[in-house]
mmCIF file of C-alpha atoms in Angstrom:
data_model
loop_
_atom_site.group_PDB
_atom_site.id
_atom_site.type_symbol
_atom_site.label_atom_id
_atom_site.label_comp_id
_atom_site.label_asym_id
_atom_site.label_seq_id
_atom_site.Cartn_x
_atom_site.Cartn_y
_atom_site.Cartn_z
ATOM 1 C CA MET A 1 70.900 21.659 101.117
ATOM 2 C CA SER A 2 73.341 18.952 102.269
ATOM 3 C CA ARG A 3 73.015 17.591 105.774
ATOM 4 C CA PHE A 4 76.659 18.856 107.445
ATOM 5 C CA SER A 5 78.188 18.088 110.648
ATOM 6 C CA GLN A 6 78.499 19.472 113.880
ATOM 7 C CA PRO A 7 80.016 19.096 117.571
ATOM 8 C CA ASP A 8 77.438 20.181 119.004
ATOM 9 C CA PRO A 9 74.887 17.144 119.965
ATOM 10 C CA GLU A 10 71.437 19.782 119.969
ATOM 11 C CA LEU A 11 72.138 20.519 116.344
ATOM 12 C CA GLY A 12 71.220 17.163 114.620
ATOM 13 C CA HIS A 13 68.504 17.736 113.547
ATOM 14 C CA ARG A 14 67.629 21.678 112.779
ATOM 15 C CA LEU A 15 71.119 21.777 111.299
ATOM 16 C CA SER A 16 68.948 18.963 108.638
ATOM 17 C CA ARG A 17 66.739 21.346 107.272
ATOM 18 C CA ARG A 18 66.789 20.766 103.417
ATOM 19 C CA GLY A 19 64.720 24.194 102.158
ATOM 20 C CA MET A 20 62.258 26.292 101.800
ATOM 21 C CA LEU A 21 61.465 29.640 100.875
ATOM 22 C CA GLY A 22 59.470 32.576 100.375
ATOM 23 C CA VAL A 23 58.896 36.736 100.217
ATOM 24 C CA ALA A 24 57.057 40.243 99.703
ATOM 25 C CA ALA A 25 54.663 42.751 102.282
ATOM 26 C CA GLY A 26 53.204 42.749 105.445
ATOM 27 C CA ALA A 27 49.991 41.042 107.286
ATOM 28 C CA THR A 28 48.244 43.279 109.971
ATOM 29 C CA ALA A 29 47.409 42.892 113.433
ATOM 30 C CA ALA A 30 43.957 44.181 111.869
ATOM 31 C CA ALA A 31 44.056 40.659 110.069
ATOM 32 C CA LEU A 32 44.681 38.801 112.954
ATOM 33 C CA LEU A 33 42.219 40.517 115.165
ATOM 34 C CA GLY A 34 40.064 39.719 112.398
ATOM 35 C CA ALA A 35 40.480 36.104 112.163
ATOM 36 C CA ALA A 36 38.967 33.123 115.239
ATOM 37 C CA ALA A 37 41.349 32.410 116.697
ATOM 38 C CA PRO A 38 42.428 35.544 118.698
ATOM 39 C CA ALA A 39 39.778 36.523 119.710
ATOM 40 C CA ASN A 40 39.272 33.419 121.393
ATOM 41 C CA ALA A 41 42.292 34.387 122.862
ATOM 42 C CA ALA A 42 41.098 37.531 123.798
ATOM 43 C CA THR A 43 38.964 36.493 126.220
ATOM 44 C CA GLY A 44 41.192 33.207 127.550
ATOM 45 C CA THR A 45 38.741 30.241 125.688
ATOM 46 C CA ALA A 46 40.043 27.800 124.679
ATOM 47 C CA ALA A 47 41.011 28.009 121.074
ATOM 48 C CA PRO A 48 40.090 25.049 118.623
ATOM 49 C CA GLY A 49 43.302 23.014 118.419
ATOM 50 C CA GLY A 50 44.687 24.003 121.432
ATOM 51 C CA ALA A 51 44.354 24.953 125.019
ATOM 52 C CA THR A 52 44.427 28.729 125.530
ATOM 53 C CA PRO A 53 46.538 31.277 125.387
ATOM 54 C CA ALA A 54 49.244 31.791 128.351
ATOM 55 C CA THR A 55 48.703 35.219 129.933
ATOM 56 C CA THR A 56 50.957 34.905 132.861
ATOM 57 C CA SER A 57 53.974 35.872 130.238
ATOM 58 C CA GLY A 58 53.420 39.912 129.077
ATOM 59 C CA ALA A 59 50.575 42.611 130.287
ATOM 60 C CA LYS A 60 47.667 42.020 127.682
ATOM 61 C CA GLY A 61 44.781 44.853 126.562
ATOM 62 C CA ARG A 62 46.086 48.628 127.374
ATOM 63 C CA GLY A 63 48.909 50.167 126.748
ATOM 64 C CA ARG A 64 50.854 50.352 123.050
ATOM 65 C CA PRO A 65 51.354 47.020 121.386
ATOM 66 C CA VAL A 66 54.919 45.354 122.777
ATOM 67 C CA LEU A 67 55.002 43.955 119.013
ATOM 68 C CA PRO A 68 56.346 46.506 115.995
ATOM 69 C CA PRO A 69 53.938 46.707 113.724
ATOM 70 C CA GLY A 70 54.956 44.708 110.744
ATOM 71 C CA ARG A 71 58.134 43.267 112.234
ATOM 72 C CA LEU A 72 56.838 39.954 112.931
ATOM 73 C CA GLY A 73 57.475 36.841 110.951
ATOM 74 C CA ILE A 74 57.975 32.975 111.856
ATOM 75 C CA GLN A 75 60.855 30.497 110.517
ATOM 76 C CA LEU A 76 59.493 27.995 108.164
ATOM 77 C CA TYR A 77 61.015 24.819 110.071
ATOM 78 C CA SER A 78 58.658 24.922 112.869
ATOM 79 C CA LEU A 79 55.747 24.551 109.283
ATOM 80 C CA ARG A 80 58.211 21.777 107.377
ATOM 81 C CA ASP A 81 54.905 19.107 107.417
ATOM 82 C CA ARG A 82 52.407 21.424 105.817
ATOM 83 C CA VAL A 83 54.695 22.488 103.408
ATOM 84 C CA SER A 84 56.118 19.065 102.112
ATOM 85 C CA THR A 85 52.418 17.965 101.663
ATOM 86 C CA LEU A 86 50.287 20.972 101.105
ATOM 87 C CA GLY A 87 53.055 22.622 99.323
ATOM 88 C CA PHE A 88 54.322 26.816 99.377
ATOM 89 C CA GLY A 89 50.636 28.137 98.693
ATOM 90 C CA PRO A 90 48.433 27.264 101.829
ATOM 91 C CA VAL A 91 51.088 27.789 103.688
ATOM 92 C CA PHE A 92 51.545 30.827 103.126
ATOM 93 C CA ALA A 93 47.359 31.701 103.318
ATOM 94 C CA GLU A 94 47.109 30.749 106.934
ATOM 95 C CA LEU A 95 49.682 32.196 107.449
ATOM 96 C CA GLU A 96 48.860 35.959 106.423
ATOM 97 C CA ARG A 97 45.237 34.752 107.726
ATOM 98 C CA TYR A 98 47.035 34.863 111.243
ATOM 99 C CA GLY A 99 48.943 37.851 110.986
ATOM 100 C CA TYR A 100 52.046 37.207 109.964
ATOM 101 C CA ASP A 101 54.133 39.746 108.158
ATOM 102 C CA GLU A 102 57.623 37.915 107.639
ATOM 103 C CA VAL A 103 58.792 34.175 106.993
ATOM 104 C CA GLU A 104 62.249 33.173 107.363
ATOM 105 C CA PHE A 105 63.445 30.166 105.220
ATOM 106 C CA ALA A 106 65.936 27.073 106.376
ATOM 107 C CA GLY A 107 67.125 26.668 102.868
ATOM 108 C CA TYR A 108 64.918 26.257 99.511
ATOM 109 C CA THR A 109 62.875 22.510 98.853
ATOM 110 C CA GLN A 110 61.874 21.407 102.339
ATOM 111 C CA GLY A 111 60.522 18.432 100.472
ATOM 112 C CA SER A 112 57.644 21.069 98.928
ATOM 113 C CA ALA A 113 55.016 19.317 97.116
ATOM 114 C CA GLY A 114 55.346 19.489 93.982
ATOM 115 C CA PRO A 115 58.179 22.425 91.895
ATOM 116 C CA ILE A 116 58.813 25.762 92.203
ATOM 117 C CA THR A 117 60.854 28.307 91.265
ATOM 118 C CA LEU A 118 62.377 30.759 93.381
ATOM 119 C CA ALA A 119 60.660 33.260 91.108
ATOM 120 C CA GLN A 120 57.194 31.877 91.705
ATOM 121 C CA LEU A 121 57.650 31.257 95.566
ATOM 122 C CA LYS A 122 58.857 35.452 95.729
ATOM 123 C CA ARG A 123 55.483 35.950 93.908
ATOM 124 C CA LEU A 124 53.416 33.637 95.810
ATOM 125 C CA ALA A 125 54.614 34.836 99.183
ATOM 126 C CA ARG A 126 54.153 38.242 97.999
ATOM 127 C CA ASN A 127 50.469 37.844 97.027
ATOM 128 C CA HIS A 128 49.612 36.815 100.444
ATOM 129 C CA GLY A 129 51.503 39.823 101.829
ATOM 130 C CA LEU A 130 54.583 38.176 102.899
ATOM 131 C CA ASN A 131 58.525 39.679 103.259
ATOM 132 C CA PRO A 132 61.157 37.420 103.235
ATOM 133 C CA ILE A 133 63.545 38.610 105.731
ATOM 134 C CA GLY A 134 66.520 36.008 105.769
ATOM 135 C CA SER A 135 67.179 32.066 105.610
ATOM 136 C CA HIS A 136 69.915 29.457 107.362
ATOM 137 C CA VAL A 137 71.967 27.834 104.890
ATOM 138 C CA GLY A 138 75.149 25.035 105.685
ATOM 139 C CA TYR A 139 78.483 26.873 107.089
ATOM 140 C CA TYR A 140 80.426 24.122 105.522
ATOM 141 C CA SER A 141 80.877 20.963 104.268
ATOM 142 C CA ASP A 142 83.477 17.837 103.961
ATOM 143 C CA ASP A 143 81.632 18.094 100.126
ATOM 144 C CA PRO A 144 82.535 20.529 98.355
ATOM 145 C CA ASN A 145 79.752 20.814 96.174
ATOM 146 C CA ALA A 146 77.235 21.331 99.353
ATOM 147 C CA TYR A 147 75.125 24.393 99.684
ATOM 148 C CA THR A 148 76.904 25.754 102.215
ATOM 149 C CA PHE A 149 78.434 28.921 102.703
ATOM 150 C CA ALA A 150 81.854 28.136 102.496
ATOM 151 C CA GLN A 151 81.792 25.902 99.601
ATOM 152 C CA ASN A 152 79.186 27.746 97.672
ATOM 153 C CA LEU A 153 78.469 31.444 98.998
ATOM 154 C CA THR A 154 78.145 33.062 95.253
ATOM 155 C CA LYS A 155 75.133 30.119 94.895
ATOM 156 C CA VAL A 156 74.054 31.038 97.827
ATOM 157 C CA LEU A 157 73.976 35.027 97.786
ATOM 158 C CA ASP A 158 72.603 34.146 93.979
ATOM 159 C CA ASP A 159 70.235 32.971 95.496
ATOM 160 C CA ALA A 160 68.918 34.936 98.053
ATOM 161 C CA GLN A 161 69.406 37.936 96.038
ATOM 162 C CA ALA A 162 66.634 36.479 93.447
ATOM 163 C CA LEU A 163 64.440 35.767 96.500
ATOM 164 C CA GLY A 164 65.262 39.962 97.449
ATOM 165 C CA LEU A 165 66.790 38.673 100.952
ATOM 166 C CA LYS A 166 67.953 41.658 102.770
ATOM 167 C CA HIS A 167 69.272 38.757 105.095
ATOM 168 C CA ILE A 168 71.538 35.185 104.613
ATOM 169 C CA GLY A 169 72.342 33.796 107.232
ATOM 170 C CA THR A 170 73.483 30.244 108.829
ATOM 171 C CA ALA A 171 72.447 28.402 112.308
ATOM 172 C CA SER A 172 75.395 26.583 112.288
ATOM 173 C CA GLY A 173 77.915 27.171 114.395
ATOM 174 C CA PRO A 174 80.827 28.044 114.704
ATOM 175 C CA PHE A 175 82.586 25.106 115.522
ATOM 176 C CA ARG A 176 84.238 24.655 112.075
ATOM 177 C CA TYR A 177 87.884 24.243 113.590
ATOM 178 C CA GLY A 178 87.387 23.703 117.196
ATOM 179 C CA SER A 179 86.326 25.253 120.298
ATOM 180 C CA THR A 180 89.532 26.781 121.148
ATOM 181 C CA VAL A 181 90.325 30.697 121.638
ATOM 182 C CA ASP A 182 91.986 30.484 118.366
ATOM 183 C CA ALA A 183 89.249 27.837 115.864
ATOM 184 C CA TRP A 184 86.569 30.985 116.786
ATOM 185 C CA LYS A 185 89.369 33.250 115.648
ATOM 186 C CA ARG A 186 89.016 31.392 112.383
ATOM 187 C CA ALA A 187 86.417 31.325 112.772
ATOM 188 C CA ALA A 188 85.485 34.580 112.557
ATOM 189 C CA GLU A 189 87.298 35.336 110.160
ATOM 190 C CA ASP A 190 85.018 33.085 107.521
ATOM 191 C CA PHE A 191 82.307 34.798 108.916
ATOM 192 C CA ASN A 192 83.360 38.300 107.940
ATOM 193 C CA THR A 193 84.380 37.176 104.389
ATOM 194 C CA TYR A 194 81.283 36.549 103.641
ATOM 195 C CA GLY A 195 79.775 40.192 106.331
ATOM 196 C CA ALA A 196 82.003 41.155 103.524
ATOM 197 C CA ALA A 197 80.833 39.183 99.851
ATOM 198 C CA ALA A 198 77.376 39.622 101.679
ATOM 199 C CA ARG A 199 77.544 43.665 102.521
ATOM 200 C CA ALA A 200 78.847 44.382 98.875
ATOM 201 C CA ARG A 201 75.710 42.773 97.024
ATOM 202 C CA GLY A 202 72.956 44.430 100.070
ATOM 203 C CA MET A 203 72.303 41.748 102.547
ATOM 204 C CA LYS A 204 73.406 40.937 106.009
ATOM 205 C CA PHE A 205 75.422 38.258 106.996
ATOM 206 C CA TYR A 206 74.293 36.209 111.054
ATOM 207 C CA GLN A 207 74.780 33.410 113.220
ATOM 208 C CA HIS A 208 71.861 32.126 114.630
ATOM 209 C CA ASN A 209 72.410 30.739 118.096
ATOM 210 C CA HIS A 210 71.662 27.408 120.505
ATOM 211 C CA SER A 211 73.088 27.312 123.770
ATOM 212 C CA GLU A 212 76.895 26.085 122.763
ATOM 213 C CA GLU A 213 77.835 29.155 121.578
ATOM 214 C CA PHE A 214 77.724 29.836 125.008
ATOM 215 C CA SER A 215 80.267 26.947 126.580
ATOM 216 C CA PHE A 216 83.156 28.067 127.857
ATOM 217 C CA ALA A 217 86.958 27.399 125.675
ATOM 218 C CA THR A 218 88.198 24.813 125.917
ATOM 219 C CA ASP A 219 91.879 25.778 126.125
ATOM 220 C CA ASN A 220 91.000 28.958 128.170
ATOM 221 C CA PRO A 221 87.604 28.743 130.835
ATOM 222 C CA LYS A 222 87.520 31.167 131.729
ATOM 223 C CA VAL A 223 86.476 32.894 127.441
ATOM 224 C CA ARG A 224 82.988 32.234 127.404
ATOM 225 C CA LEU A 225 83.387 31.493 123.303
ATOM 226 C CA TYR A 226 80.039 33.582 122.588
ATOM 227 C CA ASP A 227 82.372 36.603 123.407
ATOM 228 C CA VAL A 228 85.553 35.950 121.380
ATOM 229 C CA LEU A 229 82.570 35.663 118.719
ATOM 230 C CA LEU A 230 81.756 38.530 118.884
ATOM 231 C CA LYS A 231 84.852 40.543 119.836
ATOM 232 C CA GLU A 232 86.199 39.421 115.898
ATOM 233 C CA THR A 233 83.390 39.784 114.070
ATOM 234 C CA ASP A 234 83.635 42.910 111.861
ATOM 235 C CA PRO A 235 80.259 44.369 114.082
ATOM 236 C CA ASP A 236 79.621 46.322 109.853
ATOM 237 C CA LEU A 237 79.434 42.877 108.722
ATOM 238 C CA VAL A 238 78.464 39.746 110.493
ATOM 239 C CA HIS A 239 74.820 40.077 112.927
ATOM 240 C CA LEU A 240 73.121 37.758 114.768
ATOM 241 C CA GLU A 241 69.667 36.213 115.154
ATOM 242 C CA MET A 242 68.968 35.532 118.533
ATOM 243 C CA ASP A 243 67.472 32.717 119.096
ATOM 244 C CA ILE A 244 65.916 33.646 122.312
ATOM 245 C CA TYR A 245 65.271 30.392 124.485
ATOM 246 C CA TRP A 246 67.808 29.030 123.279
ATOM 247 C CA ALA A 247 70.105 31.744 124.644
ATOM 248 C CA TYR A 248 67.897 31.632 127.687
ATOM 249 C CA VAL A 249 69.046 27.511 127.782
ATOM 250 C CA GLY A 250 72.667 28.361 127.610
ATOM 251 C CA GLN A 251 72.411 30.885 130.444
ATOM 252 C CA PHE A 252 70.635 27.522 132.363
ATOM 253 C CA ARG A 253 73.859 25.612 131.269
ATOM 254 C CA PHE A 254 76.468 27.264 131.290
ATOM 255 C CA SER A 255 76.657 30.215 134.003
ATOM 256 C CA LYS A 256 79.505 28.305 135.447
ATOM 257 C CA ARG A 257 82.758 27.669 134.540
ATOM 258 C CA PRO A 258 84.276 23.885 133.898
ATOM 259 C CA ASP A 259 85.674 24.752 137.033
ATOM 260 C CA GLY A 260 83.046 25.187 139.288
ATOM 261 C CA THR A 261 83.008 29.497 139.727
ATOM 262 C CA PRO A 262 79.966 31.171 139.171
ATOM 263 C CA ALA A 263 79.603 32.609 135.313
ATOM 264 C CA PRO A 264 76.479 34.810 135.374
ATOM 265 C CA PHE A 265 74.949 36.317 132.871
ATOM 266 C CA GLU A 266 71.551 37.537 130.640
ATOM 267 C CA PRO A 267 70.663 37.988 127.345
ATOM 268 C CA LEU A 268 69.258 40.483 127.149
ATOM 269 C CA ASN A 269 71.965 42.349 127.931
ATOM 270 C CA TYR A 270 73.913 40.347 125.511
ATOM 271 C CA VAL A 271 71.533 43.250 122.547
ATOM 272 C CA LEU A 272 70.752 45.709 124.539
ATOM 273 C CA ARG A 273 74.564 46.563 124.791
ATOM 274 C CA GLN A 274 74.859 46.173 121.284
ATOM 275 C CA PRO A 275 71.494 46.076 119.726
ATOM 276 C CA ASP A 276 72.341 46.961 116.075
ATOM 277 C CA ARG A 277 74.122 43.964 115.432
ATOM 278 C CA TYR A 278 70.735 41.812 115.855
ATOM 279 C CA PRO A 279 68.583 42.117 113.178
ATOM 280 C CA LEU A 280 67.037 38.619 113.914
ATOM 281 C CA PHE A 281 65.138 37.362 117.078
ATOM 282 C CA HIS A 282 63.875 33.872 117.088
ATOM 283 C CA VAL A 283 60.978 33.946 119.472
ATOM 284 C CA LYS A 284 60.233 30.697 121.462
ATOM 285 C CA ASP A 285 59.065 29.251 124.711
ATOM 286 C CA GLY A 286 59.785 26.479 127.084
ATOM 287 C CA GLU A 287 59.128 25.549 130.546
ATOM 288 C CA SER A 288 61.604 25.492 133.434
ATOM 289 C CA ASP A 289 62.611 21.890 134.357
ATOM 290 C CA PRO A 290 65.848 22.339 136.393
ATOM 291 C CA SER A 291 65.166 18.351 135.776
ATOM 292 C CA ASN A 292 65.998 18.856 132.266
ATOM 293 C CA PRO A 293 69.205 18.635 130.878
ATOM 294 C CA TYR A 294 68.810 21.988 128.817
ATOM 295 C CA GLY A 295 67.031 23.106 131.811
ATOM 296 C CA TYR A 296 63.553 24.231 129.683
ATOM 297 C CA ASN A 297 60.731 21.747 127.650
ATOM 298 C CA MET A 298 59.870 23.492 124.532
ATOM 299 C CA THR A 299 56.692 25.159 123.896
ATOM 300 C CA ASP A 300 53.795 27.169 121.855
ATOM 301 C CA VAL A 301 54.866 30.728 122.264
ATOM 302 C CA GLY A 302 52.858 32.180 125.031
ATOM 303 C CA ASP A 303 52.699 28.530 127.427
ATOM 304 C CA GLY A 304 55.558 29.397 128.534
ATOM 305 C CA ASP A 305 58.771 31.112 130.845
ATOM 306 C CA ILE A 306 60.406 32.996 128.978
ATOM 307 C CA ASP A 307 58.736 36.350 129.784
ATOM 308 C CA TYR A 308 59.304 37.931 126.403
ATOM 309 C CA GLN A 309 56.326 41.324 127.298
ATOM 310 C CA ARG A 310 60.144 42.418 129.040
ATOM 311 C CA PHE A 311 62.500 41.546 126.747
ATOM 312 C CA ILE A 312 60.889 42.337 123.171
ATOM 313 C CA SER A 313 60.159 45.705 124.406
ATOM 314 C CA ALA A 314 63.166 46.313 126.114
ATOM 315 C CA VAL A 315 64.758 45.769 123.104
ATOM 316 C CA THR A 316 61.841 48.164 120.757
ATOM 317 C CA ARG A 317 61.782 50.830 123.224
ATOM 318 C CA LEU A 318 65.666 51.494 122.733
ATOM 319 C CA ARG A 319 65.874 54.769 120.669
ATOM 320 C CA GLY A 320 65.663 54.850 117.541
ATOM 321 C CA HIS A 321 65.010 50.914 117.866
ATOM 322 C CA ARG A 322 61.017 50.357 117.299
ATOM 323 C CA LEU A 323 61.048 49.349 113.989
ATOM 324 C CA ALA A 324 64.864 47.641 112.982
ATOM 325 C CA HIS A 325 64.771 44.656 114.445
ATOM 326 C CA HIS A 326 62.637 41.192 113.006
ATOM 327 C CA TRP A 327 60.346 38.601 115.250
ATOM 328 C CA GLN A 328 60.351 34.944 114.305
ATOM 329 C CA ALA A 329 58.029 32.848 116.151
ATOM 330 C CA GLU A 330 59.324 29.360 115.867
ATOM 331 C CA HIS A 331 58.848 25.359 117.503
ATOM 332 C CA ASP A 332 60.514 22.843 116.068
ATOM 333 C CA ASN A 333 58.319 20.553 116.857
ATOM 334 C CA PRO A 334 55.424 21.449 117.333
ATOM 335 C CA ALA A 335 52.439 18.907 118.257
ATOM 336 C CA GLU A 336 50.698 20.856 115.450
ATOM 337 C CA SER A 337 52.023 23.494 113.363
ATOM 338 C CA PHE A 338 49.340 25.083 112.255
ATOM 339 C CA THR A 339 48.028 25.799 115.821
ATOM 340 C CA PHE A 340 51.522 26.550 116.713
ATOM 341 C CA ALA A 341 51.554 29.257 114.202
ATOM 342 C CA ARG A 342 48.428 30.605 114.843
ATOM 343 C CA ARG A 343 48.354 30.992 118.728
ATOM 344 C CA SER A 344 52.028 31.629 119.604
ATOM 345 C CA SER A 345 51.216 35.755 117.369
ATOM 346 C CA ALA A 346 47.313 35.877 119.294
ATOM 347 C CA HIS A 347 49.993 35.413 121.731
ATOM 348 C CA LEU A 348 52.554 38.404 120.602
ATOM 349 C CA HIS A 349 50.284 40.594 119.606
ATOM 350 C CA SER A 350 47.798 40.474 122.276
ATOM 351 C CA LEU A 351 51.327 41.893 124.759
ATOM 352 C CA ARG A 352 51.590 45.711 125.816
ATOM 353 C CA GLU A 353 53.153 47.865 127.287
ATOM 354 C CA LYS A 354 53.417 48.771 130.744
ATOM 355 C CA CYS A 355 51.799 51.428 131.708
#
């Protein structure tokens, strides 16, 4: 997957994601509870290779699990170091052991140890009980041969279909034409085109946010760009994958307009107003740090201050939405990627509804 330019500097290393793959059907919480790490988490003792999982962001022990069955995934970008050195097989085996049900890809090679075809990856993931739920592909590039929606839409959709993906999307912000209202209307037209093409093949097109999407239009500082995207895209064709961490970073950065007037927003409310638009979520965590220009220091899920008991419960309690969404754990640069994956799964499986 080619590199491509984005005006948002925080996208730099994330949008150069270059390849991965995977596929097929559901490990359970019971499998997770049979592994050593969750037992450590449940007792509150330190898990091997990591600190004691945090217990402050949600109720544990009693009540219905917050996490719906069969809906925990992971963005494999978080495990790119392991894929590149071990290959997909050992990585998928670990994810199965940790209780993951789904995988989301970021391209189709990820420097994998040894060549592998789409068909082989699909079969390998299925053998480890992992369902391929989506993939990130670039939005556009100056290179006419780039593997992006704008340059090679048919190939992008062919590959997604070969993998059996139900969702195919981009982590690129809609900044292709600039940061004005009209620029985002043009980008919305592009997204509607990609969404229609994906829908014709039985898939959903989606866009994954970072924090800059919540900034304001340069030609109308009263208008939040994310609101333009929601208004100008067809809800039947364009879906959203809310990266919850980056949405709260956006809340920290853009709760005031450029002139200093208040413009507060709550990321969860976007979802509650239009839950059908958000089939996918990125679950990543952060410790609040007002001295950081982004407001948070990224952490393993469960070690930060984002209340996932509250967030996931609010979405899954909506009528008809218990199983309508997919929750993908992610950390952009984990200290130890297998430890991140194990501890994040243990924490999310431990959350319980408040009685």
